[in-house]
mmCIF file of C-alpha atoms in Angstrom:
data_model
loop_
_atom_site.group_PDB
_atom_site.id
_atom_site.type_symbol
_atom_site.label_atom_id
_atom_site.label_comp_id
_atom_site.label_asym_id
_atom_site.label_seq_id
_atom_site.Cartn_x
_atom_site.Cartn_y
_atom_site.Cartn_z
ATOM 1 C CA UNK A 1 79.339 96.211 92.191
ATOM 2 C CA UNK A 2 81.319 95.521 95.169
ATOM 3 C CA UNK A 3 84.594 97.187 93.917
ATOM 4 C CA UNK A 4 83.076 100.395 93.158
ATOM 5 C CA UNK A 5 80.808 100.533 96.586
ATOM 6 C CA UNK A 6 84.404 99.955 98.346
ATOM 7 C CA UNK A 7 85.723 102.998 96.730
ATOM 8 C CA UNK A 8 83.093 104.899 97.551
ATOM 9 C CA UNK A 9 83.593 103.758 100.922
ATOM 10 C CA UNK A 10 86.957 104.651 101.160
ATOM 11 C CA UNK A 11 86.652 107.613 99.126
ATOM 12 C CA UNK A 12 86.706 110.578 101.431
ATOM 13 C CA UNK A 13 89.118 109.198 103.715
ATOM 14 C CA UNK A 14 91.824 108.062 101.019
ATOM 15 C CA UNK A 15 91.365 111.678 99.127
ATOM 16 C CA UNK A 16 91.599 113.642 102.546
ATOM 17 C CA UNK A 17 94.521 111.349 103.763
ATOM 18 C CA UNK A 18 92.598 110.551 107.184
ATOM 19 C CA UNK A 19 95.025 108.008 107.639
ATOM 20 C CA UNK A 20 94.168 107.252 110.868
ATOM 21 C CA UNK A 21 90.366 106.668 110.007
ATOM 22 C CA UNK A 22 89.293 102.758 110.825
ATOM 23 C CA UNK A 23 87.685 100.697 107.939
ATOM 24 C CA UNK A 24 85.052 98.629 109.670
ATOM 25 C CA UNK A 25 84.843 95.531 107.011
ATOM 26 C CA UNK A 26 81.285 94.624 108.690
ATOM 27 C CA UNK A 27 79.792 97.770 108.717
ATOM 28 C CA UNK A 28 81.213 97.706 104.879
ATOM 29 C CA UNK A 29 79.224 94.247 104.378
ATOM 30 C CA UNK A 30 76.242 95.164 106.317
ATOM 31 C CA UNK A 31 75.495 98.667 104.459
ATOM 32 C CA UNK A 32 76.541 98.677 101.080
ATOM 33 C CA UNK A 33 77.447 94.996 100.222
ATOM 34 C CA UNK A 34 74.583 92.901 101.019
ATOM 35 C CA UNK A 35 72.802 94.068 98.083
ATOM 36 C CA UNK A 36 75.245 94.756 95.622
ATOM 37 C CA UNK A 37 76.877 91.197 95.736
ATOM 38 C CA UNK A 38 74.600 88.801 98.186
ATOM 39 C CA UNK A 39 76.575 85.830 96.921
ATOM 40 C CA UNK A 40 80.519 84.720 96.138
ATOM 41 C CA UNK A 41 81.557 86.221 93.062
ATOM 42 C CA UNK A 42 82.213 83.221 90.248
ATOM 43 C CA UNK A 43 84.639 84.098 87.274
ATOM 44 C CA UNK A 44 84.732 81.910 84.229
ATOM 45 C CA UNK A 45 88.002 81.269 82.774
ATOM 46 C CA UNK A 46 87.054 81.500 79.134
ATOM 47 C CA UNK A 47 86.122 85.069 79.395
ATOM 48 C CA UNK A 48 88.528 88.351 78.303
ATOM 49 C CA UNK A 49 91.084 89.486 80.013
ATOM 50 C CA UNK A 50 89.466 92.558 80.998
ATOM 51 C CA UNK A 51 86.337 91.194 81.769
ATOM 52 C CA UNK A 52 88.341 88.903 84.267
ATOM 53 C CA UNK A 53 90.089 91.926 85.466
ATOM 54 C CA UNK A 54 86.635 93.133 86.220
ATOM 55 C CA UNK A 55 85.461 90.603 88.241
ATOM 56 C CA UNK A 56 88.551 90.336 90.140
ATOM 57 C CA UNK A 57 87.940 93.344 91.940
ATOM 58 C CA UNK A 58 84.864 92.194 92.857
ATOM 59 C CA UNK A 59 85.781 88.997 93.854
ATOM 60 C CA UNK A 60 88.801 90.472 95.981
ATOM 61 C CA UNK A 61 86.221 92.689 97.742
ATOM 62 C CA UNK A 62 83.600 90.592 98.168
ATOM 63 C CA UNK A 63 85.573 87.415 99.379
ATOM 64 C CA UNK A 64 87.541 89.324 102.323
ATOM 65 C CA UNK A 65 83.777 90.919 103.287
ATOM 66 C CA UNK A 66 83.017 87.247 103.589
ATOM 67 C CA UNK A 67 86.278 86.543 105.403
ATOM 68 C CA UNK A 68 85.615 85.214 108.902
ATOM 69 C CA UNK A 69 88.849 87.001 109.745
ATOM 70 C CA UNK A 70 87.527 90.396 109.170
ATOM 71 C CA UNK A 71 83.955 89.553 110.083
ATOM 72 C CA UNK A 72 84.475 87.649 113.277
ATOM 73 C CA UNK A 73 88.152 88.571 115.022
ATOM 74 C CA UNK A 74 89.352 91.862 113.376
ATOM 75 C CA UNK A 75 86.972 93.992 111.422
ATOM 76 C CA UNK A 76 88.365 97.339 111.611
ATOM 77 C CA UNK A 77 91.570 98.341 109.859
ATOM 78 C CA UNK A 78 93.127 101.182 109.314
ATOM 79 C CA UNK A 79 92.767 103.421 106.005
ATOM 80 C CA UNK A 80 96.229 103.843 105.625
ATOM 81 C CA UNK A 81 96.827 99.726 104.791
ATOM 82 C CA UNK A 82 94.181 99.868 102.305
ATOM 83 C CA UNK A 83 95.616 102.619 99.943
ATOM 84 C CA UNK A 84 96.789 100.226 97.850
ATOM 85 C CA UNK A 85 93.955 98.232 97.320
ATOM 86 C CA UNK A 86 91.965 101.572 96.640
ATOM 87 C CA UNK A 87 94.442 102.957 93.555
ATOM 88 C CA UNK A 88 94.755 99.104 92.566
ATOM 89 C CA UNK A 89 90.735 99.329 91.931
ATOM 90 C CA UNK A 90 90.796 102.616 91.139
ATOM 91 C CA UNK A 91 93.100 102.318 88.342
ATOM 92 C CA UNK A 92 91.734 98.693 87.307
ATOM 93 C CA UNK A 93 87.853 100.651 86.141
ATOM 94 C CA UNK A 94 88.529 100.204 81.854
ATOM 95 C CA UNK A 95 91.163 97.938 81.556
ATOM 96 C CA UNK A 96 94.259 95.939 83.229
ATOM 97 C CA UNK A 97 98.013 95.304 82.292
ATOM 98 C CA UNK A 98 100.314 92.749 82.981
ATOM 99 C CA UNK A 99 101.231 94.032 86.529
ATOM 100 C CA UNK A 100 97.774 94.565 87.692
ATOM 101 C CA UNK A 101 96.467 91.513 86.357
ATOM 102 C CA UNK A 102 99.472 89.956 88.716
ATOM 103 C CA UNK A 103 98.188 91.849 91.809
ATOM 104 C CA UNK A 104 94.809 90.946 90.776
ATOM 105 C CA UNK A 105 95.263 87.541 91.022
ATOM 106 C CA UNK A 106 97.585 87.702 94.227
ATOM 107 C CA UNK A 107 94.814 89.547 96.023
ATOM 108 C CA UNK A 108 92.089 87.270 94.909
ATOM 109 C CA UNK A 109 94.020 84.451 96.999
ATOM 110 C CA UNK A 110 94.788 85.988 99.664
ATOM 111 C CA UNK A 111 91.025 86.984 99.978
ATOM 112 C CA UNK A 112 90.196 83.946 100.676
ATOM 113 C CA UNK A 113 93.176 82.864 102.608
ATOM 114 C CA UNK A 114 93.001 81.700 106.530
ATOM 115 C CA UNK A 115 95.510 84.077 107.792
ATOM 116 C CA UNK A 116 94.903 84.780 111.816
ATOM 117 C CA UNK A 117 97.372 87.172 112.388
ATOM 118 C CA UNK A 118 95.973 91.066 111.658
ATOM 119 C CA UNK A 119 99.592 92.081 111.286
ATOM 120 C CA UNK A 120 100.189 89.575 108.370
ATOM 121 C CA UNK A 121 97.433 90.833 106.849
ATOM 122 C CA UNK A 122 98.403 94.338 107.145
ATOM 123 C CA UNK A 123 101.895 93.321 105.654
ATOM 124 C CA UNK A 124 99.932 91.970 102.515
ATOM 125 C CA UNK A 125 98.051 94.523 102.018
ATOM 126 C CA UNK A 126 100.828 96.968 101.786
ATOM 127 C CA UNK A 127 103.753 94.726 100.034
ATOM 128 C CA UNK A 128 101.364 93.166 96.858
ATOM 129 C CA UNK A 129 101.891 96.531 95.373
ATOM 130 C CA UNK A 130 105.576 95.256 94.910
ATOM 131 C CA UNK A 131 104.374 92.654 92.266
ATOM 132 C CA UNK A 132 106.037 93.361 89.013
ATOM 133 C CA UNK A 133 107.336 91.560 85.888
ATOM 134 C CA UNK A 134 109.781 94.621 85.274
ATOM 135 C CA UNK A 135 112.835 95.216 87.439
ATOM 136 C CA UNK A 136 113.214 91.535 87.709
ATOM 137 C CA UNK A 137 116.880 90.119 88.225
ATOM 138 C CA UNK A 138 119.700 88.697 85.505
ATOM 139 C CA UNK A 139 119.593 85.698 86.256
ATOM 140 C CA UNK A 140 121.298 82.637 84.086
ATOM 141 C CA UNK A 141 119.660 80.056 84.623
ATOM 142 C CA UNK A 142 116.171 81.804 83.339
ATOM 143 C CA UNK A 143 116.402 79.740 80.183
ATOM 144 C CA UNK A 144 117.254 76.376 82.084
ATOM 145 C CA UNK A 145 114.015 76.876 84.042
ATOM 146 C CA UNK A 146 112.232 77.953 80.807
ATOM 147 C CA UNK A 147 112.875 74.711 79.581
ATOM 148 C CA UNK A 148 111.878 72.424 82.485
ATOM 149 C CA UNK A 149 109.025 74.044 82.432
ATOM 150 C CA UNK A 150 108.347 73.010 79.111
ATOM 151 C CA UNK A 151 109.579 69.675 80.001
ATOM 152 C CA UNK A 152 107.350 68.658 82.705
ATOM 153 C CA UNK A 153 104.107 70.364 80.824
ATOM 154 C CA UNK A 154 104.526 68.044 78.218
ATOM 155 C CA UNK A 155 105.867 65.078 80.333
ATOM 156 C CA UNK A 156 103.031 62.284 79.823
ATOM 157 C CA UNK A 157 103.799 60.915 83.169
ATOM 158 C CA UNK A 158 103.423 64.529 84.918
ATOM 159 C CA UNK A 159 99.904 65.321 83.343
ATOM 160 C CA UNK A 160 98.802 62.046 83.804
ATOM 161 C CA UNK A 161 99.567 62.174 87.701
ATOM 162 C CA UNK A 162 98.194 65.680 87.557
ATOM 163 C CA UNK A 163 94.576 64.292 86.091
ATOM 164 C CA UNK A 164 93.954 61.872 88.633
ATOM 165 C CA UNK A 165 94.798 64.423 91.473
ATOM 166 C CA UNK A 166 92.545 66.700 90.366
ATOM 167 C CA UNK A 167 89.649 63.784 89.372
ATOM 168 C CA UNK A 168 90.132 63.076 93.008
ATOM 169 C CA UNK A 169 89.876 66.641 94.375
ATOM 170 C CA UNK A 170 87.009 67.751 92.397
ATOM 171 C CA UNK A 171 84.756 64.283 91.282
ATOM 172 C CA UNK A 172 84.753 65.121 88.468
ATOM 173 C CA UNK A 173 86.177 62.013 86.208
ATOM 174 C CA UNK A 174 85.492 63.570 82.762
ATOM 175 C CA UNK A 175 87.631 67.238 83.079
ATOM 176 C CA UNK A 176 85.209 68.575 80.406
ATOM 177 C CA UNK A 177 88.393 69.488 78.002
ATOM 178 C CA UNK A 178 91.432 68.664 76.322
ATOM 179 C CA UNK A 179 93.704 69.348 79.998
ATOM 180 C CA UNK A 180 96.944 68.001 78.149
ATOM 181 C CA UNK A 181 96.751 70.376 75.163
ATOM 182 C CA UNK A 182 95.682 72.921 77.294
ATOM 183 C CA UNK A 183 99.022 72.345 79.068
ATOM 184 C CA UNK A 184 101.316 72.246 76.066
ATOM 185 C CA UNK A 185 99.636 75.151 74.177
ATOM 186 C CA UNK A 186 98.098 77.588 76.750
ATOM 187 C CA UNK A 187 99.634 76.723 79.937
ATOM 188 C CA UNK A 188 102.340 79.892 80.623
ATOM 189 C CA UNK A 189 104.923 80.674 83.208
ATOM 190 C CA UNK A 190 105.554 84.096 84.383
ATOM 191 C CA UNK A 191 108.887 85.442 86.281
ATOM 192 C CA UNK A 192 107.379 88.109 88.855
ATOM 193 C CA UNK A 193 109.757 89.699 91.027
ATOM 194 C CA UNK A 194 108.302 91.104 94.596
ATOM 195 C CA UNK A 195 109.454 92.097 97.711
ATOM 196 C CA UNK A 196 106.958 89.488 100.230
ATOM 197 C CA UNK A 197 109.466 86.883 101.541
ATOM 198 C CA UNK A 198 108.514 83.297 100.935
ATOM 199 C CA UNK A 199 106.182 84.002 98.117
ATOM 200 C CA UNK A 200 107.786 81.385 95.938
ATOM 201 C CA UNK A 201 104.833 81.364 93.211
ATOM 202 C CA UNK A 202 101.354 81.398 92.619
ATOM 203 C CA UNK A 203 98.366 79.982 90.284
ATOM 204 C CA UNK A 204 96.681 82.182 87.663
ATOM 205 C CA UNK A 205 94.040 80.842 85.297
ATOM 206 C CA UNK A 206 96.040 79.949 82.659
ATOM 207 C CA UNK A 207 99.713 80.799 84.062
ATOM 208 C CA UNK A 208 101.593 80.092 86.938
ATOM 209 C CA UNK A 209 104.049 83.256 88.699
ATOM 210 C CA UNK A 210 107.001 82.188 89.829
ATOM 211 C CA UNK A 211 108.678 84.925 92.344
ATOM 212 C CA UNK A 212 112.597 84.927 90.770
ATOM 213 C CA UNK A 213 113.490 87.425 93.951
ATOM 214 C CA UNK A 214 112.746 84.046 95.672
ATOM 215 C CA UNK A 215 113.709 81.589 93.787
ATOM 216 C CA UNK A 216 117.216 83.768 93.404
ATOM 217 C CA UNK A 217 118.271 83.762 96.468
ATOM 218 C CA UNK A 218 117.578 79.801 97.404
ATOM 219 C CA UNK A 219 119.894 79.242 94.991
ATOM 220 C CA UNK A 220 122.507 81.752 95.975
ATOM 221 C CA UNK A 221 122.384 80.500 99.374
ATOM 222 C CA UNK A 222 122.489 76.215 98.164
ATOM 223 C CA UNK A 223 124.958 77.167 96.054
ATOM 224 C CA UNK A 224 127.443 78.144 98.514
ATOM 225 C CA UNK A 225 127.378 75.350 99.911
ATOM 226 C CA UNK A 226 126.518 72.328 97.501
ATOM 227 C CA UNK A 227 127.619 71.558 93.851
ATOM 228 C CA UNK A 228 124.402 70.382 93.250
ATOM 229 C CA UNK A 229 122.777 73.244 94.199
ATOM 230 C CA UNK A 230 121.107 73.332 90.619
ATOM 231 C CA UNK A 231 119.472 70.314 90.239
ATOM 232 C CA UNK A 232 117.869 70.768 94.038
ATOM 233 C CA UNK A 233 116.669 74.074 92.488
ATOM 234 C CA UNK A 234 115.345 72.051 89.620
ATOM 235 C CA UNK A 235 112.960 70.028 92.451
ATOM 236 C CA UNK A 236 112.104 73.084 94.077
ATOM 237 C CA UNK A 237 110.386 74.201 90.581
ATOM 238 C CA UNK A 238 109.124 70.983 89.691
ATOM 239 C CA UNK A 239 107.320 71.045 93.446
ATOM 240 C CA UNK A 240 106.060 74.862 92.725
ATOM 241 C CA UNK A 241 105.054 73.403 89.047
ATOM 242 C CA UNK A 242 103.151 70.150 90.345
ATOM 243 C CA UNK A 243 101.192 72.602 93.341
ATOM 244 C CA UNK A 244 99.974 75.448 91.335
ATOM 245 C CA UNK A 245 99.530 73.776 87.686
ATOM 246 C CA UNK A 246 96.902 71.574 89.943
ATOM 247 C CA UNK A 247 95.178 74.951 91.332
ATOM 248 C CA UNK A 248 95.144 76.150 87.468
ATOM 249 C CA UNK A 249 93.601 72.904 86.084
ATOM 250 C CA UNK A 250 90.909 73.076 88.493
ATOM 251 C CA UNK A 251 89.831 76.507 88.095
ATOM 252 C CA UNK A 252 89.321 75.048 84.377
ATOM 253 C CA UNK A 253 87.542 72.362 84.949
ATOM 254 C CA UNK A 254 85.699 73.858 87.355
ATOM 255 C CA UNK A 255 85.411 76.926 84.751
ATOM 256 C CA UNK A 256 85.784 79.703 87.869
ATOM 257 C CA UNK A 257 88.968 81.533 88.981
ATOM 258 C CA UNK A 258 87.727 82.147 92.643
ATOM 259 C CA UNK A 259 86.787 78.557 93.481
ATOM 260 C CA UNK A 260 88.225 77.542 96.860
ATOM 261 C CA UNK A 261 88.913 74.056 96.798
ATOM 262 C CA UNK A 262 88.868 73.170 100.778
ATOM 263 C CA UNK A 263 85.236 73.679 100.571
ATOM 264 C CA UNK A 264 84.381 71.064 97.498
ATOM 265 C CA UNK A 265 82.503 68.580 98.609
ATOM 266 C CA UNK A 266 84.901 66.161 97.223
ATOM 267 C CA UNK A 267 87.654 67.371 99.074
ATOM 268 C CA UNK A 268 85.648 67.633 102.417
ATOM 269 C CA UNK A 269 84.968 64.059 101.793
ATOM 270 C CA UNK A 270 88.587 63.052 101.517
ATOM 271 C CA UNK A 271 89.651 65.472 104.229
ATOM 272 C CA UNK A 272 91.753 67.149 101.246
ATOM 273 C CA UNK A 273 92.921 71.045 102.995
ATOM 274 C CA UNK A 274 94.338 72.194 100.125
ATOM 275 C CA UNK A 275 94.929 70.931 96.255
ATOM 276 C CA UNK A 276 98.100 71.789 95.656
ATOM 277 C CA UNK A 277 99.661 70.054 98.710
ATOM 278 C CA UNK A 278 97.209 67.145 97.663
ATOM 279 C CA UNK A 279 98.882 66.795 94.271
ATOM 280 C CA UNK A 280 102.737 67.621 95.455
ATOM 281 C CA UNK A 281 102.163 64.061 97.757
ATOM 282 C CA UNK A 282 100.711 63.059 94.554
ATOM 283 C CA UNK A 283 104.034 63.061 92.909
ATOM 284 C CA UNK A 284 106.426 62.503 95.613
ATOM 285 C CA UNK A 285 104.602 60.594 98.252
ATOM 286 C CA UNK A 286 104.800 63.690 100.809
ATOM 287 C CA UNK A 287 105.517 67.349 100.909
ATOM 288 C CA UNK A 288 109.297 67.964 100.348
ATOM 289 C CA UNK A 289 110.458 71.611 100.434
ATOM 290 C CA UNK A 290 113.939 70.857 98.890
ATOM 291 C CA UNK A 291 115.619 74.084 99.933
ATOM 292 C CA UNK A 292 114.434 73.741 103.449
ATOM 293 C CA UNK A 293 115.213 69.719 103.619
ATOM 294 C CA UNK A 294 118.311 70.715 102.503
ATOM 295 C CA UNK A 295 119.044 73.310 105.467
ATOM 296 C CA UNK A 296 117.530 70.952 108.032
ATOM 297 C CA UNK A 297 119.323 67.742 107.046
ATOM 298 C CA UNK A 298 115.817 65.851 106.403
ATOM 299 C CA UNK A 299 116.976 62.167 105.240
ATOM 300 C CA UNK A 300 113.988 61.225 104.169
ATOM 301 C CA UNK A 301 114.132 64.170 101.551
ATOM 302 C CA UNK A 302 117.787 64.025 101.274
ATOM 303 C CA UNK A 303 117.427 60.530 100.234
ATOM 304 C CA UNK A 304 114.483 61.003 97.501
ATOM 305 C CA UNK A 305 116.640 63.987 96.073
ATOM 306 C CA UNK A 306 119.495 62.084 95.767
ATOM 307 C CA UNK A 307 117.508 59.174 93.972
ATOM 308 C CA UNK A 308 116.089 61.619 92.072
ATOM 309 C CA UNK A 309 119.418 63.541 90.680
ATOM 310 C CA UNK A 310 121.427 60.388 90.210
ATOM 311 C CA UNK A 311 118.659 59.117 88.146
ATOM 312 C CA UNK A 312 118.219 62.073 85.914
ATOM 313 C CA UNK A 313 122.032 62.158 85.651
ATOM 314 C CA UNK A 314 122.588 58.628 85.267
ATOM 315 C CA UNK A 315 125.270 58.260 88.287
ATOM 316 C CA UNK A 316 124.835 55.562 90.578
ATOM 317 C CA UNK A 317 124.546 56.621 94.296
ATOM 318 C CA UNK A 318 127.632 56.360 96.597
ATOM 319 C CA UNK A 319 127.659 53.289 99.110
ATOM 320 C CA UNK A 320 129.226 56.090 101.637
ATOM 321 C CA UNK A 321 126.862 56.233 104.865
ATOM 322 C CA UNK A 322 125.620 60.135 104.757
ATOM 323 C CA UNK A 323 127.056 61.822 107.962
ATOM 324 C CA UNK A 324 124.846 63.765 109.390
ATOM 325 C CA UNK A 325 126.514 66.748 111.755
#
């Protein structure tokens, strides 16, 4: 399979530290990977955990051969980026933990991901490793986000909005199972910490990871500076909630983890780039990153926040103009 022809690839390089050695990607796909995995790698949902594992590593492998990025622009790369990719498949053979199965699913995005820049790539390749649920910070307001969570999984409204954005993205008008017990009995969240900057979250196939080192410090830095620092947080979530919940329901519906949705035909149709942006204007008529309208001054977004936290608090906005400096 494609994640054991890549460590044989690798092999003597990694094991004689020839750092320095370049990893030609299409000399990869053209000699060893044609046969082994001719087509993209499709992993069901409803299978085990380690059989998911499994196919993650050959979906991660096979998807960046297929990468235009590394086929077209920037094939080679050096053997010292990949290392841990290698002990991440190396160590992933019988079985995966909680941690790997984290990375796993990180990877298996970013494989597929339209990044131009080689040095972003190399930064990925080397910082993913810093995906962890231990280590993670104290934090008090864990259980407050715990709960919204909860709260917007069950919300009628939410998973109603949530089915038609997805009916629209995929065609598919009949989801093929129960999505909104599937939300309230299977649907998890999972507190990651990680050391990639802006990596706010992420979609799993039954999860979504929420990166606390990220969400942390937004919330140290509103909260020096606004008393409703919390409740902005509180959008911020609900926006990460509404984008990758969307991603998750579509993998089941479409029963397979490494579907990309740009290239549905669906979504071609309705010029749709990407789901989870697709179902955030769902819900709040555009993409609003709170934190950053916050920063910037947007009025639009300032003004749909503020609607938003008097009505959940029940205070009626102030007639004062907002002064914008």
């Amino acid at each position: 399979m494609a994640a054991e022809q890549f460590i044989g690839f690798l092999k003597e390089e990694i094991e004689s530290k020839k750092w320095d050695t370049v990893v030609d990607f299409a000399k990869f796909k053209q000699d060893k990977l044609v046969t082994a995995t001719p087509q993209k790698v499709k992993i069901s949902p409803l299978d085990s955990l380690n059989m998911i594992g499994f196919q993650m590593r050959n979906a991660i492998i096979s998807n960046l051969s297929l990468n235009s990025f590394f086929l077209l622009k920037c094939s080679k790369i050096k053997c010292s980026l990949l290392k841990n990719l290698y002990d991440l498949l190396l160590n992933t053979r019988d079985a995966v933990n909680k941690d790997q199965l984290a990375q796993l699913i990180f990877l298996l995005h970013l494989s597929k991901s339209k990044i131009e820049e080689a040095s972003e790539w190399h930064y990925f390749f080397v910082k993913f490793i810093s995906l962890s649920h231990e280590n993670q910070i104290d934090f008090s307001f864990k259980e407050s986000i715990e709960k919204l969570f909860d709260q917007l999984k069950s919300n009628i409204h939410v998973q109603q909005r949530l089915k038609r954005a997805v009916q629209n993205i995929t065609g598919e008008v009949n989801l093929a199972f129960d999505m909104n017990k599937f939300l309230i009995n299977e649907l998890k969240l999972n507190f990651v910490s990680c050391e990639i900057p802006g990596l706010k979250g992420y979609a799993g196939f039954n999860s979504i990871f929420v990166n606390i080192v990220e969400l942390f410090s937004k919330y140290e830095f509103i909260n020096k500076n606004d008393h409703s620092a919390f409740d902005i947080l509180k959008l911020e979530f609900t926006r990460l909630f509404v984008h990758e919940v969307c991603h998750v329901i579509i993998r089941q519906v479409l029963r397979d983890i490494n579907v990309s949705t740009p290239k549905l035909e669906r979504s071609k149709k309705l010029n749709i780039f990407e789901a989870g942006i697709y179902s955030e204007e769902t819900f709040f008529c555009k993409r609003i990153d709170w934190i950053a309208s916050f920063s910037s001054n947007d009025l639009v977004a300032s003004k749909i926040r503020e609607q938003l936290i008097y009505k959940r608090n029940n205070i009626k906005p102030s007639n004062k103009k907002r002064i914008v400096k």
